[in-house]
mmCIF file of C-alpha atoms in Angstrom:
data_model
loop_
_atom_site.group_PDB
_atom_site.id
_atom_site.type_symbol
_atom_site.label_atom_id
_atom_site.label_comp_id
_atom_site.label_asym_id
_atom_site.label_seq_id
_atom_site.Cartn_x
_atom_site.Cartn_y
_atom_site.Cartn_z
ATOM 1 C CA UNK B 178 68.133 81.821 119.746
ATOM 2 C CA UNK B 179 69.305 80.603 123.144
ATOM 3 C CA UNK B 180 66.310 82.268 124.765
ATOM 4 C CA UNK B 181 64.143 79.611 123.114
ATOM 5 C CA UNK B 182 66.193 76.974 124.941
ATOM 6 C CA UNK B 183 65.340 78.713 128.224
ATOM 7 C CA UNK B 184 61.671 78.735 127.269
ATOM 8 C CA UNK B 185 61.946 75.001 126.639
ATOM 9 C CA UNK B 186 63.158 74.469 130.198
ATOM 10 C CA UNK B 187 60.193 76.405 131.526
ATOM 11 C CA UNK B 188 57.801 74.352 129.400
ATOM 12 C CA UNK B 189 59.402 71.106 130.550
ATOM 13 C CA UNK B 190 58.881 72.092 134.188
ATOM 14 C CA UNK B 191 55.270 73.018 133.436
ATOM 15 C CA UNK B 192 54.605 69.727 131.657
ATOM 16 C CA UNK B 193 56.106 67.853 134.609
ATOM 17 C CA UNK B 194 53.342 69.224 136.821
ATOM 18 C CA UNK B 195 50.622 68.020 134.444
ATOM 19 C CA UNK B 196 52.319 64.681 133.681
ATOM 20 C CA UNK B 197 54.039 63.534 136.888
ATOM 21 C CA UNK B 198 54.774 60.058 135.505
ATOM 22 C CA UNK B 199 58.190 60.111 133.842
ATOM 23 C CA UNK B 200 57.084 57.887 130.948
ATOM 24 C CA UNK B 201 54.232 60.228 130.048
ATOM 25 C CA UNK B 202 56.501 63.248 130.410
ATOM 26 C CA UNK B 203 59.123 61.633 128.186
ATOM 27 C CA UNK B 204 56.550 60.908 125.496
ATOM 28 C CA UNK B 205 54.978 64.373 125.586
ATOM 29 C CA UNK B 206 58.308 66.198 125.428
ATOM 30 C CA UNK B 207 59.477 63.984 122.551
ATOM 31 C CA UNK B 208 56.476 64.778 120.330
ATOM 32 C CA UNK B 209 57.574 68.316 119.310
ATOM 33 C CA UNK B 210 60.773 66.916 117.817
ATOM 34 C CA UNK B 211 58.648 65.688 114.920
ATOM 35 C CA UNK B 212 58.400 69.315 113.790
ATOM 36 C CA UNK B 213 62.028 69.136 112.691
ATOM 37 C CA UNK B 214 60.971 66.845 109.865
ATOM 38 C CA UNK B 215 58.677 69.586 108.553
ATOM 39 C CA UNK B 216 61.510 72.137 108.686
ATOM 40 C CA UNK B 217 63.523 70.019 106.226
ATOM 41 C CA UNK B 218 62.182 72.028 103.277
ATOM 42 C CA UNK B 219 62.829 75.476 104.790
ATOM 43 C CA UNK B 220 66.251 75.230 106.461
ATOM 44 C CA UNK B 221 69.004 76.066 103.898
ATOM 45 C CA UNK B 222 72.267 74.212 103.519
ATOM 46 C CA UNK B 223 75.312 75.557 105.354
ATOM 47 C CA UNK B 224 77.523 78.051 103.474
ATOM 48 C CA UNK B 225 80.495 75.746 103.969
ATOM 49 C CA UNK B 226 78.739 72.862 102.195
ATOM 50 C CA UNK B 227 77.530 75.130 99.411
ATOM 51 C CA UNK B 228 81.029 76.529 98.884
ATOM 52 C CA UNK B 229 82.429 73.006 98.521
ATOM 53 C CA UNK B 230 79.686 72.143 96.055
ATOM 54 C CA UNK B 231 80.409 75.298 94.098
ATOM 55 C CA UNK B 232 84.124 74.582 93.884
ATOM 56 C CA UNK B 233 83.355 71.170 92.418
ATOM 57 C CA UNK B 234 80.970 72.734 89.875
ATOM 58 C CA UNK B 235 77.860 71.322 91.517
ATOM 59 C CA UNK B 236 74.849 72.745 93.256
ATOM 60 C CA UNK B 237 72.223 71.170 95.474
ATOM 61 C CA UNK B 238 70.650 68.200 93.745
ATOM 62 C CA UNK B 239 73.626 67.680 91.442
ATOM 63 C CA UNK B 240 72.786 70.620 89.172
ATOM 64 C CA UNK B 241 75.577 72.375 87.334
ATOM 65 C CA UNK B 242 76.161 76.014 88.093
ATOM 66 C CA UNK B 243 75.513 77.128 84.531
ATOM 67 C CA UNK B 244 72.163 75.305 84.484
ATOM 68 C CA UNK B 245 70.849 76.753 87.749
ATOM 69 C CA UNK B 246 68.471 79.627 88.102
ATOM 70 C CA UNK B 247 70.037 83.034 87.639
ATOM 71 C CA UNK B 248 69.378 84.272 91.160
ATOM 72 C CA UNK B 249 70.680 81.007 92.674
ATOM 73 C CA UNK B 250 73.820 81.080 90.550
ATOM 74 C CA UNK B 251 74.547 84.693 91.521
ATOM 75 C CA UNK B 252 74.155 83.876 95.208
ATOM 76 C CA UNK B 253 76.517 80.944 95.013
ATOM 77 C CA UNK B 254 79.088 82.807 92.950
ATOM 78 C CA UNK B 255 79.088 85.528 95.616
ATOM 79 C CA UNK B 256 79.499 82.859 98.279
ATOM 80 C CA UNK B 257 82.535 81.384 96.534
ATOM 81 C CA UNK B 258 84.020 84.870 96.124
ATOM 82 C CA UNK B 259 83.700 85.514 99.872
ATOM 83 C CA UNK B 260 85.254 82.158 100.709
ATOM 84 C CA UNK B 261 88.248 82.803 98.457
ATOM 85 C CA UNK B 262 88.773 86.406 99.495
ATOM 86 C CA UNK B 263 88.753 85.454 103.208
ATOM 87 C CA UNK B 264 92.284 84.085 102.888
ATOM 88 C CA UNK B 265 93.742 87.546 102.276
ATOM 89 C CA UNK B 266 92.087 89.322 105.202
ATOM 90 C CA UNK B 267 94.803 88.873 107.812
ATOM 91 C CA UNK B 268 97.335 91.711 107.964
ATOM 92 C CA UNK B 269 100.507 92.351 109.936
ATOM 93 C CA UNK B 270 101.028 93.661 113.463
ATOM 94 C CA UNK B 271 98.395 93.873 116.157
ATOM 95 C CA UNK B 272 98.042 92.776 119.753
ATOM 96 C CA UNK B 273 99.225 89.495 121.230
ATOM 97 C CA UNK B 274 95.712 88.047 120.923
ATOM 98 C CA UNK B 275 95.637 89.053 117.261
ATOM 99 C CA UNK B 276 99.039 87.473 116.660
ATOM 100 C CA UNK B 277 97.966 84.252 118.361
ATOM 101 C CA UNK B 278 94.809 84.175 116.318
ATOM 102 C CA UNK B 279 96.792 84.942 113.177
ATOM 103 C CA UNK B 280 99.135 82.007 113.779
ATOM 104 C CA UNK B 281 96.163 79.720 113.368
ATOM 105 C CA UNK B 282 94.721 81.462 110.366
ATOM 106 C CA UNK B 283 98.079 81.411 108.592
ATOM 107 C CA UNK B 284 97.527 77.690 108.131
ATOM 108 C CA UNK B 285 94.970 78.529 105.455
ATOM 109 C CA UNK B 286 91.337 77.599 105.080
ATOM 110 C CA UNK B 287 92.118 73.932 104.403
ATOM 111 C CA UNK B 288 89.829 71.318 105.831
ATOM 112 C CA UNK B 289 91.077 70.003 109.174
ATOM 113 C CA UNK B 290 90.680 66.407 110.334
ATOM 114 C CA UNK B 291 91.109 64.853 113.774
ATOM 115 C CA UNK B 292 94.632 63.704 112.919
ATOM 116 C CA UNK B 293 95.615 67.141 111.602
ATOM 117 C CA UNK B 294 94.405 68.806 114.791
ATOM 118 C CA UNK B 295 96.459 66.425 116.927
ATOM 119 C CA UNK B 296 99.594 66.680 114.789
ATOM 120 C CA UNK B 297 99.703 70.479 114.957
ATOM 121 C CA UNK B 298 101.076 71.351 118.408
ATOM 122 C CA UNK B 299 99.648 74.894 118.612
ATOM 123 C CA UNK B 300 96.169 73.853 117.539
ATOM 124 C CA UNK B 301 96.091 70.728 119.706
ATOM 125 C CA UNK B 302 97.141 72.628 122.841
ATOM 126 C CA UNK B 303 94.570 75.308 122.172
ATOM 127 C CA UNK B 304 91.927 72.657 121.532
ATOM 128 C CA UNK B 305 92.654 70.907 124.839
ATOM 129 C CA UNK B 306 92.354 74.215 126.687
ATOM 130 C CA UNK B 307 89.050 74.966 124.978
ATOM 131 C CA UNK B 308 87.764 71.459 125.797
ATOM 132 C CA UNK B 309 88.486 72.035 129.493
ATOM 133 C CA UNK B 310 86.430 75.233 129.369
ATOM 134 C CA UNK B 311 83.635 73.400 127.530
ATOM 135 C CA UNK B 312 83.629 70.477 129.978
ATOM 136 C CA UNK B 313 83.546 72.644 133.093
ATOM 137 C CA UNK B 314 80.974 74.974 131.542
ATOM 138 C CA UNK B 315 78.603 72.072 130.936
ATOM 139 C CA UNK B 316 79.338 70.617 134.379
ATOM 140 C CA UNK B 317 78.568 73.849 136.249
ATOM 141 C CA UNK B 318 75.569 74.806 134.101
ATOM 142 C CA UNK B 319 73.761 71.470 134.376
ATOM 143 C CA UNK B 320 74.923 70.951 137.944
ATOM 144 C CA UNK B 321 73.305 74.161 139.162
ATOM 145 C CA UNK B 322 70.178 73.388 137.137
ATOM 146 C CA UNK B 323 69.784 69.847 138.417
ATOM 147 C CA UNK B 324 70.512 70.836 142.014
ATOM 148 C CA UNK B 325 67.288 72.858 142.076
ATOM 149 C CA UNK B 326 65.517 70.008 143.838
ATOM 150 C CA UNK B 327 68.077 69.906 146.642
ATOM 151 C CA UNK B 328 67.564 73.559 147.542
ATOM 152 C CA UNK B 329 63.880 73.246 148.478
ATOM 153 C CA UNK B 330 61.021 70.791 148.005
ATOM 154 C CA UNK B 331 59.237 72.804 145.279
ATOM 155 C CA UNK B 332 61.207 71.101 142.518
ATOM 156 C CA UNK B 333 58.874 72.096 139.649
ATOM 157 C CA UNK B 334 58.822 75.751 140.648
ATOM 158 C CA UNK B 335 62.574 75.752 141.140
ATOM 159 C CA UNK B 336 63.167 74.248 137.708
ATOM 160 C CA UNK B 337 60.784 76.742 136.105
ATOM 161 C CA UNK B 338 62.648 79.627 137.730
ATOM 162 C CA UNK B 339 65.995 78.116 136.713
ATOM 163 C CA UNK B 340 64.851 78.276 133.099
ATOM 164 C CA UNK B 341 63.257 81.698 133.399
ATOM 165 C CA UNK B 342 66.399 83.428 134.668
ATOM 166 C CA UNK B 343 68.346 82.214 131.633
ATOM 167 C CA UNK B 344 66.565 84.696 129.361
ATOM 168 C CA UNK B 345 68.163 87.817 130.925
ATOM 169 C CA UNK B 346 71.418 85.845 131.244
ATOM 170 C CA UNK B 347 71.682 85.350 127.476
ATOM 171 C CA UNK B 348 70.838 88.981 126.768
ATOM 172 C CA UNK B 349 73.401 90.169 129.310
ATOM 173 C CA UNK B 350 76.142 87.867 128.030
ATOM 174 C CA UNK B 351 75.647 89.002 124.449
ATOM 175 C CA UNK B 352 75.890 92.659 125.472
ATOM 176 C CA UNK B 353 79.017 92.104 127.589
ATOM 177 C CA UNK B 354 80.670 90.018 124.873
ATOM 178 C CA UNK B 355 80.457 92.889 122.388
ATOM 179 C CA UNK B 356 81.433 95.623 124.835
ATOM 180 C CA UNK B 357 83.881 94.125 127.355
ATOM 181 C CA UNK B 358 85.098 91.232 125.211
ATOM 182 C CA UNK B 359 84.584 87.481 125.226
ATOM 183 C CA UNK B 360 87.476 86.605 127.486
ATOM 184 C CA UNK B 361 86.947 89.076 130.302
ATOM 185 C CA UNK B 362 83.174 88.556 130.214
ATOM 186 C CA UNK B 363 83.505 84.783 130.513
ATOM 187 C CA UNK B 364 85.993 84.968 133.369
ATOM 188 C CA UNK B 365 83.918 87.540 135.259
ATOM 189 C CA UNK B 366 80.624 85.690 134.851
ATOM 190 C CA UNK B 367 82.192 82.361 135.829
ATOM 191 C CA UNK B 368 83.703 83.809 139.000
ATOM 192 C CA UNK B 369 80.413 85.501 139.892
ATOM 193 C CA UNK B 370 78.572 82.210 139.381
ATOM 194 C CA UNK B 371 81.051 80.507 141.726
ATOM 195 C CA UNK B 372 80.650 83.265 144.299
ATOM 196 C CA UNK B 373 76.851 83.048 144.382
ATOM 197 C CA UNK B 374 77.032 79.251 144.553
ATOM 198 C CA UNK B 375 78.995 79.602 147.771
ATOM 199 C CA UNK B 376 76.599 82.225 149.105
ATOM 200 C CA UNK B 377 73.637 79.965 148.323
ATOM 201 C CA UNK B 378 75.346 77.060 150.043
ATOM 202 C CA UNK B 379 76.164 79.015 153.209
ATOM 203 C CA UNK B 380 72.888 80.944 153.533
ATOM 204 C CA UNK B 381 70.819 79.505 156.407
ATOM 205 C CA UNK B 382 67.292 80.047 155.022
ATOM 206 C CA UNK B 383 65.916 78.155 152.039
ATOM 207 C CA UNK B 384 64.190 81.196 150.519
ATOM 208 C CA UNK B 385 67.414 83.174 150.361
ATOM 209 C CA UNK B 386 69.305 80.058 149.332
ATOM 210 C CA UNK B 387 67.077 79.705 146.272
ATOM 211 C CA UNK B 388 67.419 83.396 145.444
ATOM 212 C CA UNK B 389 71.218 83.298 145.449
ATOM 213 C CA UNK B 390 71.165 80.039 143.478
ATOM 214 C CA UNK B 391 69.078 81.741 140.799
ATOM 215 C CA UNK B 392 71.526 84.629 140.632
ATOM 216 C CA UNK B 393 74.344 82.124 140.284
ATOM 217 C CA UNK B 394 72.391 80.397 137.520
ATOM 218 C CA UNK B 395 72.180 83.704 135.628
ATOM 219 C CA UNK B 396 75.947 84.046 135.526
ATOM 220 C CA UNK B 397 76.543 80.328 134.876
ATOM 221 C CA UNK B 398 74.132 80.383 131.926
ATOM 222 C CA UNK B 399 75.684 83.561 130.562
ATOM 223 C CA UNK B 400 79.183 82.101 130.839
ATOM 224 C CA UNK B 401 78.157 78.864 129.113
ATOM 225 C CA UNK B 402 76.522 80.785 126.271
ATOM 226 C CA UNK B 403 79.749 82.739 125.823
ATOM 227 C CA UNK B 404 81.598 79.450 125.279
ATOM 228 C CA UNK B 405 79.356 78.744 122.283
ATOM 229 C CA UNK B 406 80.140 82.192 120.909
ATOM 230 C CA UNK B 407 83.812 82.441 121.817
ATOM 231 C CA UNK B 408 85.342 79.038 121.077
ATOM 232 C CA UNK B 409 84.446 78.865 117.337
ATOM 233 C CA UNK B 410 86.030 82.282 116.808
ATOM 234 C CA UNK B 411 89.374 81.057 118.145
ATOM 235 C CA UNK B 412 89.922 78.602 115.289
ATOM 236 C CA UNK B 413 90.114 79.135 111.505
ATOM 237 C CA UNK B 414 87.146 78.344 109.305
ATOM 238 C CA UNK B 415 88.527 74.993 108.173
ATOM 239 C CA UNK B 416 88.666 73.743 111.771
ATOM 240 C CA UNK B 417 85.787 75.689 113.278
ATOM 241 C CA UNK B 418 82.987 73.169 112.876
ATOM 242 C CA UNK B 419 85.178 70.242 113.947
ATOM 243 C CA UNK B 420 86.580 71.963 117.037
ATOM 244 C CA UNK B 421 83.119 73.148 118.062
ATOM 245 C CA UNK B 422 81.846 69.578 117.779
ATOM 246 C CA UNK B 423 84.748 68.302 119.901
ATOM 247 C CA UNK B 424 84.163 71.007 122.494
ATOM 248 C CA UNK B 425 80.451 70.234 122.591
ATOM 249 C CA UNK B 426 81.290 66.576 123.203
ATOM 250 C CA UNK B 427 83.457 67.648 126.146
ATOM 251 C CA UNK B 428 80.524 69.670 127.488
ATOM 252 C CA UNK B 429 78.344 66.559 127.252
ATOM 253 C CA UNK B 430 80.851 64.743 129.469
ATOM 254 C CA UNK B 431 80.453 67.516 132.028
ATOM 255 C CA UNK B 432 76.666 67.344 131.806
ATOM 256 C CA UNK B 433 76.837 63.568 132.392
ATOM 257 C CA UNK B 434 78.996 63.979 135.489
ATOM 258 C CA UNK B 435 76.868 66.761 137.011
ATOM 259 C CA UNK B 436 73.805 64.673 138.018
ATOM 260 C CA UNK B 437 76.022 62.050 139.664
ATOM 261 C CA UNK B 438 77.542 64.727 141.868
ATOM 262 C CA UNK B 439 74.087 66.045 142.779
ATOM 263 C CA UNK B 440 72.748 62.565 143.617
ATOM 264 C CA UNK B 441 75.823 61.451 145.555
ATOM 265 C CA UNK B 442 75.807 64.622 147.633
ATOM 266 C CA UNK B 443 72.099 64.221 148.418
ATOM 267 C CA UNK B 444 72.691 60.663 149.663
ATOM 268 C CA UNK B 445 75.507 61.653 152.019
ATOM 269 C CA UNK B 446 74.930 61.931 155.740
ATOM 270 C CA UNK B 447 72.905 65.024 156.658
ATOM 271 C CA UNK B 448 73.981 67.609 159.189
ATOM 272 C CA UNK B 449 71.768 68.885 161.987
ATOM 273 C CA UNK B 450 71.700 72.566 162.832
ATOM 274 C CA UNK B 451 71.120 74.157 166.236
ATOM 275 C CA UNK B 452 67.333 73.958 165.898
ATOM 276 C CA UNK B 453 67.443 70.228 165.231
ATOM 277 C CA UNK B 454 66.621 70.479 161.531
ATOM 278 C CA UNK B 455 68.435 68.031 159.244
ATOM 279 C CA UNK B 456 70.162 69.423 156.136
ATOM 280 C CA UNK B 457 71.716 67.230 153.436
ATOM 281 C CA UNK B 458 75.045 68.471 152.027
ATOM 282 C CA UNK B 459 74.696 70.607 148.915
ATOM 283 C CA UNK B 460 76.923 70.332 145.828
ATOM 284 C CA UNK B 461 77.324 74.081 145.307
ATOM 285 C CA UNK B 462 80.890 74.257 146.717
ATOM 286 C CA UNK B 463 82.013 71.674 144.151
ATOM 287 C CA UNK B 464 80.517 73.689 141.298
ATOM 288 C CA UNK B 465 82.111 76.854 142.671
ATOM 289 C CA UNK B 466 85.572 75.293 142.916
ATOM 290 C CA UNK B 467 85.405 73.812 139.425
ATOM 291 C CA UNK B 468 84.136 77.121 138.052
ATOM 292 C CA UNK B 469 87.192 78.913 139.457
ATOM 293 C CA UNK B 470 89.401 76.381 137.669
ATOM 294 C CA UNK B 471 87.599 77.149 134.415
ATOM 295 C CA UNK B 472 88.130 80.887 134.884
ATOM 296 C CA UNK B 473 91.851 80.281 135.422
ATOM 297 C CA UNK B 474 92.162 78.071 132.335
ATOM 298 C CA UNK B 475 90.304 80.653 130.224
ATOM 299 C CA UNK B 476 93.085 83.151 130.928
ATOM 300 C CA UNK B 477 95.277 81.233 128.456
ATOM 301 C CA UNK B 478 92.808 81.622 125.570
ATOM 302 C CA UNK B 479 93.050 84.558 123.123
ATOM 303 C CA UNK B 480 90.543 87.377 122.915
ATOM 304 C CA UNK B 481 88.629 87.411 119.632
ATOM 305 C CA UNK B 482 86.470 90.514 119.808
ATOM 306 C CA UNK B 483 87.434 93.051 117.159
ATOM 307 C CA UNK B 484 89.667 90.563 115.327
ATOM 308 C CA UNK B 485 88.883 89.655 111.746
ATOM 309 C CA UNK B 486 87.613 86.100 111.446
ATOM 310 C CA UNK B 487 89.170 83.791 108.859
#
């Protein structure tokens, strides 16, 4: 699914060539969102909402379970059975990551609220750690993407390539997450993204600078996609949607800060090399340093691969 997001970036860069005026570009890119209205009749309700409706004896549209169609009733009865049986999945023993994950799931599948998350010390500390990873992930991802124009003058081509390299990044991250684990994959890809940011910043030629920036974007995109996969698995079902929403809000803070860093760095005093060519300072070292902080913070999060979700 994330590959479609990368295709959207490529299309946005292509449309920017045809519609250079930002007002026209804004209008053209906003038109496809009207298709979501059409999808209203085809996208099903979430299993969580349906399970709550089933427990209260209601179905979509206020229908009673006994008055619904046979196939619909069977589906929703099976859904309720899965939701109730999920409480008894957790066993005893296991690794430290399993025990840490089990401490959360032992709280049951009750619905969590903001106040409940803050009152519980274990969950609140874990949530703050996850929010730091979310914030830095959004900061580095959007920072590298938006700094495409500072690497060379071909801003549309750079942005198109920044979106294109995300497709193999998402495929690679999914493969590594299932084989090497979420935690080690995220830390490795974040550190590699930081490394190639520094290489891109220090490389003297713009062609090679763009190449290394694209490689760094591959690992930054893969690491950010792992956050979407990893962080919901850390929390129990009752808190999963709420904690993911809070983490996504933290990522939006990082994405807001990223363009300011790019713009402020571009307006700083340029340096002149030995050939007399002026070079504005690049923000890549900032993204690399912050990425290393994220990799360090992620060491305190539990591994979730191979652990039964509750």
